[in-house]
PDB file of C-alpha atoms in Angstrom:
ATOM      1  CA  UNK A   1       1.506  -6.373   8.735  1.00 91.00           C
ATOM      2  CA  UNK A   2      -0.796  -7.732   5.713  1.00 95.00           C
ATOM      3  CA  UNK A   3      -4.127  -6.053   5.787  1.00 96.00           C
ATOM      4  CA  UNK A   4      -5.660  -7.072   2.574  1.00 97.00           C
ATOM      5  CA  UNK A   5      -5.202  -8.554  -1.043  1.00 97.00           C
ATOM      6  CA  UNK A   6      -6.222  -8.090  -4.563  1.00 97.00           C
ATOM      7  CA  UNK A   7      -6.356 -10.506  -7.193  1.00 97.00           C
ATOM      8  CA  UNK A   8      -7.321 -10.691 -10.762  1.00 95.00           C
ATOM      9  CA  UNK A   9     -11.337 -11.402 -11.412  1.00 94.00           C
ATOM     10  CA  UNK A  10     -12.405 -11.275 -15.033  1.00 93.00           C
ATOM     11  CA  UNK A  11      -9.635  -8.859 -16.165  1.00 91.00           C
ATOM     12  CA  UNK A  12      -9.978  -6.613 -13.131  1.00 94.00           C
ATOM     13  CA  UNK A  13      -7.860  -6.517 -10.170  1.00 96.00           C
ATOM     14  CA  UNK A  14     -10.400  -6.461  -7.139  1.00 97.00           C
ATOM     15  CA  UNK A  15      -9.711  -6.882  -3.599  1.00 97.00           C
ATOM     16  CA  UNK A  16     -10.240  -5.640  -0.120  1.00 97.00           C
ATOM     17  CA  UNK A  17      -8.450  -3.778   3.048  1.00 96.00           C
ATOM     18  CA  UNK A  18      -9.420  -4.309   6.601  1.00 95.00           C
ATOM     19  CA  UNK A  19      -7.999  -3.202   9.893  1.00 93.00           C
ATOM     20  CA  UNK A  20      -9.448  -3.085  13.258  1.00 92.00           C
ATOM     21  CA  UNK A  21     -11.604   0.199  12.375  1.00 90.00           C
ATOM     22  CA  UNK A  22     -11.316   0.332   8.524  1.00 91.00           C
ATOM     23  CA  UNK A  23     -13.415  -2.497   6.343  1.00 93.00           C
ATOM     24  CA  UNK A  24     -13.028  -1.511   2.752  1.00 94.00           C
ATOM     25  CA  UNK A  25     -14.567  -4.759   1.024  1.00 94.00           C
ATOM     26  CA  UNK A  26     -14.935  -3.544  -2.447  1.00 95.00           C
ATOM     27  CA  UNK A  27     -11.754  -2.238  -3.703  1.00 96.00           C
ATOM     28  CA  UNK A  28     -10.434  -2.055  -7.442  1.00 97.00           C
ATOM     29  CA  UNK A  29      -7.108  -1.131  -9.233  1.00 97.00           C
ATOM     30  CA  UNK A  30      -7.841   0.831 -12.292  1.00 96.00           C
ATOM     31  CA  UNK A  31      -4.988   1.085 -14.457  1.00 96.00           C
ATOM     32  CA  UNK A  32      -3.583   4.727 -15.343  1.00 96.00           C
ATOM     33  CA  UNK A  33      -3.119   5.667 -19.264  1.00 94.00           C
ATOM     34  CA  UNK A  34      -0.614   8.493 -19.088  1.00 95.00           C
ATOM     35  CA  UNK A  35       2.754   9.396 -20.886  1.00 95.00           C
ATOM     36  CA  UNK A  36       4.021  11.511 -17.808  1.00 96.00           C
ATOM     37  CA  UNK A  37       6.756   8.973 -16.099  1.00 93.00           C
ATOM     38  CA  UNK A  38       5.367  10.583 -12.643  1.00 95.00           C
ATOM     39  CA  UNK A  39       1.777   9.425 -13.169  1.00 97.00           C
ATOM     40  CA  UNK A  40       0.684   6.676 -10.638  1.00 98.00           C
ATOM     41  CA  UNK A  41       0.168   2.932 -12.115  1.00 97.00           C
ATOM     42  CA  UNK A  42      -3.274   2.362 -10.869  1.00 97.00           C
ATOM     43  CA  UNK A  43      -6.009   4.519  -9.096  1.00 97.00           C
ATOM     44  CA  UNK A  44      -7.610   2.932  -6.076  1.00 97.00           C
ATOM     45  CA  UNK A  45     -11.110   3.058  -6.358  1.00 97.00           C
ATOM     46  CA  UNK A  46     -13.854   1.752  -3.951  1.00 95.00           C
ATOM     47  CA  UNK A  47     -17.391   1.043  -4.090  1.00 92.00           C
ATOM     48  CA  UNK A  48     -19.256   3.304  -1.806  1.00 91.00           C
ATOM     49  CA  UNK A  49     -22.634   2.872   0.173  1.00 91.00           C
ATOM     50  CA  UNK A  50     -24.499   4.218  -2.944  1.00 94.00           C
ATOM     51  CA  UNK A  51     -22.992   1.809  -4.947  1.00 92.00           C
ATOM     52  CA  UNK A  52     -20.758   3.970  -6.897  1.00 94.00           C
ATOM     53  CA  UNK A  53     -17.031   3.616  -7.553  1.00 95.00           C
ATOM     54  CA  UNK A  54     -15.137   6.642  -6.481  1.00 95.00           C
ATOM     55  CA  UNK A  55     -11.335   7.115  -6.272  1.00 96.00           C
ATOM     56  CA  UNK A  56      -9.579   7.052  -2.730  1.00 97.00           C
ATOM     57  CA  UNK A  57      -5.947   6.608  -3.677  1.00 97.00           C
ATOM     58  CA  UNK A  58      -3.263   5.993  -6.026  1.00 98.00           C
ATOM     59  CA  UNK A  59      -0.271   3.405  -6.353  1.00 98.00           C
ATOM     60  CA  UNK A  60       3.031   4.232  -7.988  1.00 98.00           C
ATOM     61  CA  UNK A  61       5.320   1.294  -9.245  1.00 96.00           C
ATOM     62  CA  UNK A  62       8.414   1.241  -7.585  1.00 96.00           C
ATOM     63  CA  UNK A  63      11.758  -1.212  -7.386  1.00 95.00           C
ATOM     64  CA  UNK A  64      13.541  -2.481  -4.433  1.00 91.00           C
ATOM     65  CA  UNK A  65      17.240  -1.243  -4.250  1.00 93.00           C
ATOM     66  CA  UNK A  66      18.268  -4.504  -2.846  1.00 92.00           C
ATOM     67  CA  UNK A  67      16.484  -7.247  -4.876  1.00 93.00           C
ATOM     68  CA  UNK A  68      15.313  -5.536  -7.793  1.00 92.00           C
ATOM     69  CA  UNK A  69      11.605  -6.616  -7.020  1.00 93.00           C
ATOM     70  CA  UNK A  70       8.907  -4.338  -8.468  1.00 95.00           C
ATOM     71  CA  UNK A  71       6.116  -3.211  -6.145  1.00 97.00           C
ATOM     72  CA  UNK A  72       3.578  -0.604  -5.619  1.00 97.00           C
ATOM     73  CA  UNK A  73       3.450   2.399  -3.072  1.00 97.00           C
ATOM     74  CA  UNK A  74       0.759   4.651  -2.370  1.00 97.00           C
ATOM     75  CA  UNK A  75      -2.204   5.592  -0.160  1.00 95.00           C
ATOM     76  CA  UNK A  76      -5.920   5.436   0.713  1.00 96.00           C
ATOM     77  CA  UNK A  77      -7.071   8.754   1.805  1.00 95.00           C
ATOM     78  CA  UNK A  78     -10.826   9.682   1.944  1.00 93.00           C
ATOM     79  CA  UNK A  79     -12.634  12.355   4.229  1.00 92.00           C
ATOM     80  CA  UNK A  80     -14.198   9.380   6.595  1.00 88.00           C
ATOM     81  CA  UNK A  81     -10.540   8.395   7.693  1.00 88.00           C
ATOM     82  CA  UNK A  82      -8.658   9.893  10.285  1.00 86.00           C
ATOM     83  CA  UNK A  83      -5.633  10.284   8.409  1.00 88.00           C
ATOM     84  CA  UNK A  84      -4.366   8.760   4.943  1.00 92.00           C
ATOM     85  CA  UNK A  85      -3.322   5.218   5.243  1.00 94.00           C
ATOM     86  CA  UNK A  86       0.035   4.343   3.459  1.00 94.00           C
ATOM     87  CA  UNK A  87       0.218   0.765   1.809  1.00 96.00           C
ATOM     88  CA  UNK A  88       2.444  -1.208  -0.324  1.00 97.00           C
ATOM     89  CA  UNK A  89       1.253  -4.096  -2.517  1.00 98.00           C
ATOM     90  CA  UNK A  90       3.682  -7.092  -3.631  1.00 96.00           C
ATOM     91  CA  UNK A  91       3.230  -9.836  -5.768  1.00 95.00           C
ATOM     92  CA  UNK A  92       1.858 -10.099  -9.412  1.00 93.00           C
ATOM     93  CA  UNK A  93      -1.530 -10.275 -11.491  1.00 91.00           C
ATOM     94  CA  UNK A  94      -1.342 -14.032 -11.832  1.00 92.00           C
ATOM     95  CA  UNK A  95      -0.631 -14.906  -8.133  1.00 94.00           C
ATOM     96  CA  UNK A  96      -2.232 -11.765  -6.704  1.00 95.00           C
ATOM     97  CA  UNK A  97      -1.307  -8.912  -4.639  1.00 97.00           C
ATOM     98  CA  UNK A  98      -1.148  -8.770  -0.774  1.00 97.00           C
ATOM     99  CA  UNK A  99      -1.656  -5.475   0.756  1.00 97.00           C
ATOM    100  CA  UNK A 100       1.054  -4.257   3.436  1.00 96.00           C
ATOM    101  CA  UNK A 101       1.009  -1.475   5.809  1.00 93.00           C
ATOM    102  CA  UNK A 102       3.496   0.012   8.104  1.00 82.00           C
ATOM    103  CA  UNK A 103       2.923   2.929  10.512  1.00 77.00           C
ATOM    104  CA  UNK A 104       5.733   5.615   9.709  1.00 72.00           C
ATOM    105  CA  UNK A 105       7.540   7.229  12.700  1.00 73.00           C
ATOM    106  CA  UNK A 106       6.589  10.824  13.430  1.00 78.00           C
ATOM    107  CA  UNK A 107       8.991  13.507  12.357  1.00 74.00           C
ATOM    108  CA  UNK A 108      11.398  14.691  14.894  1.00 74.00           C
ATOM    109  CA  UNK A 109      12.830  18.140  15.284  1.00 74.00           C
ATOM    110  CA  UNK A 110      16.472  18.641  15.458  1.00 74.00           C
ATOM    111  CA  UNK A 111      18.083  21.235  18.311  1.00 73.00           C
ATOM    112  CA  UNK A 112      17.991  23.741  15.552  1.00 71.00           C
ATOM    113  CA  UNK A 113      14.237  23.564  15.169  1.00 69.00           C
ATOM    114  CA  UNK A 114      14.383  22.251  11.602  1.00 72.00           C
ATOM    115  CA  UNK A 115      12.702  18.642  10.995  1.00 66.00           C
ATOM    116  CA  UNK A 116      13.920  15.327  10.019  1.00 64.00           C
ATOM    117  CA  UNK A 117      12.294  13.150   7.219  1.00 58.00           C
ATOM    118  CA  UNK A 118       9.840  10.349   8.237  1.00 50.00           C
ATOM    119  CA  UNK A 119      11.893   6.963   9.148  1.00 45.00           C
ATOM    120  CA  UNK A 120      10.567   3.693   9.672  1.00 41.00           C
ATOM    121  CA  UNK A 121      10.003   2.812  13.251  1.00 38.00           C
ATOM    122  CA  UNK A 122      11.331  -0.461  13.009  1.00 38.00           C
ATOM    123  CA  UNK A 123      15.039   0.111  12.525  1.00 36.00           C
ATOM    124  CA  UNK A 124      15.755  -3.650  13.062  1.00 35.00           C
ATOM    125  CA  UNK A 125      14.061  -4.813   9.848  1.00 35.00           C
ATOM    126  CA  UNK A 126      10.565  -6.661  10.569  1.00 38.00           C
ATOM    127  CA  UNK A 127       8.442  -4.296   8.909  1.00 39.00           C
ATOM    128  CA  UNK A 128       6.299  -3.981   5.714  1.00 42.00           C
ATOM    129  CA  UNK A 129       5.937  -7.713   4.151  1.00 43.00           C
ATOM    130  CA  UNK A 130       8.142  -9.126   6.605  1.00 44.00           C
ATOM    131  CA  UNK A 131      11.633  -7.962   6.461  1.00 42.00           C
ATOM    132  CA  UNK A 132      13.127  -4.553   5.536  1.00 42.00           C
ATOM    133  CA  UNK A 133      16.757  -2.847   6.061  1.00 43.00           C
ATOM    134  CA  UNK A 134      17.172  -0.291   8.519  1.00 43.00           C
ATOM    135  CA  UNK A 135      16.526   2.451   5.869  1.00 42.00           C
ATOM    136  CA  UNK A 136      13.452   0.829   4.963  1.00 44.00           C
ATOM    137  CA  UNK A 137      14.224  -1.015   1.707  1.00 41.00           C
ATOM    138  CA  UNK A 138      12.507  -4.190   1.376  1.00 43.00           C
ATOM    139  CA  UNK A 139      15.046  -7.190   1.745  1.00 42.00           C
ATOM    140  CA  UNK A 140      14.700 -10.034  -1.133  1.00 43.00           C
ATOM    141  CA  UNK A 141      13.592 -12.833   1.047  1.00 42.00           C
ATOM    142  CA  UNK A 142      10.035 -12.277   1.129  1.00 39.00           C
ATOM    143  CA  UNK A 143       7.445 -15.057   1.866  1.00 40.00           C
ATOM    144  CA  UNK A 144       3.924 -14.898   1.074  1.00 39.00           C
ATOM    145  CA  UNK A 145       2.193 -17.087   3.820  1.00 40.00           C
ATOM    146  CA  UNK A 146      -1.223 -15.235   3.510  1.00 43.00           C
ATOM    147  CA  UNK A 147      -3.997 -17.419   5.152  1.00 43.00           C
ATOM    148  CA  UNK A 148      -7.391 -16.129   4.934  1.00 47.00           C
ATOM    149  CA  UNK A 149      -9.645 -18.321   7.349  1.00 50.00           C
ATOM    150  CA  UNK A 150     -12.955 -19.133   5.644  1.00 51.00           C
ATOM    151  CA  UNK A 151     -15.918 -17.952   7.729  1.00 44.00           C
TER     152      UNK A 151
END
């Protein structure tokens, strides 16, 4: 499900995320400069009520196993949120990014009491940006028909 977008404005990636209960109208992606290969690509910043930029998340660059497409994956987290919001960004700097969300399935316990890892609820593929394989990998037939109505 698409819940937001980012676009380049005067050399900065600015955007928003909105759901039924969350409206983050002023978000920014701040590039992370690091030699650590495990460092995120971006810090997710939000303009708070006092008009100060504060970090509420991070994004790591990932590559699709099936198509080789690059995308960003991370989460938004803040004490005001009931739980972290897992997100993915698809697109590029020139065209902009669309913010995609999918609810992960809860962990299940095995008969021996051990827990299984989280798995995508949609095992038949209609999650994230339209299609994904049963194991959660993004397929290569992505479409970007995002329409934001004028108000």
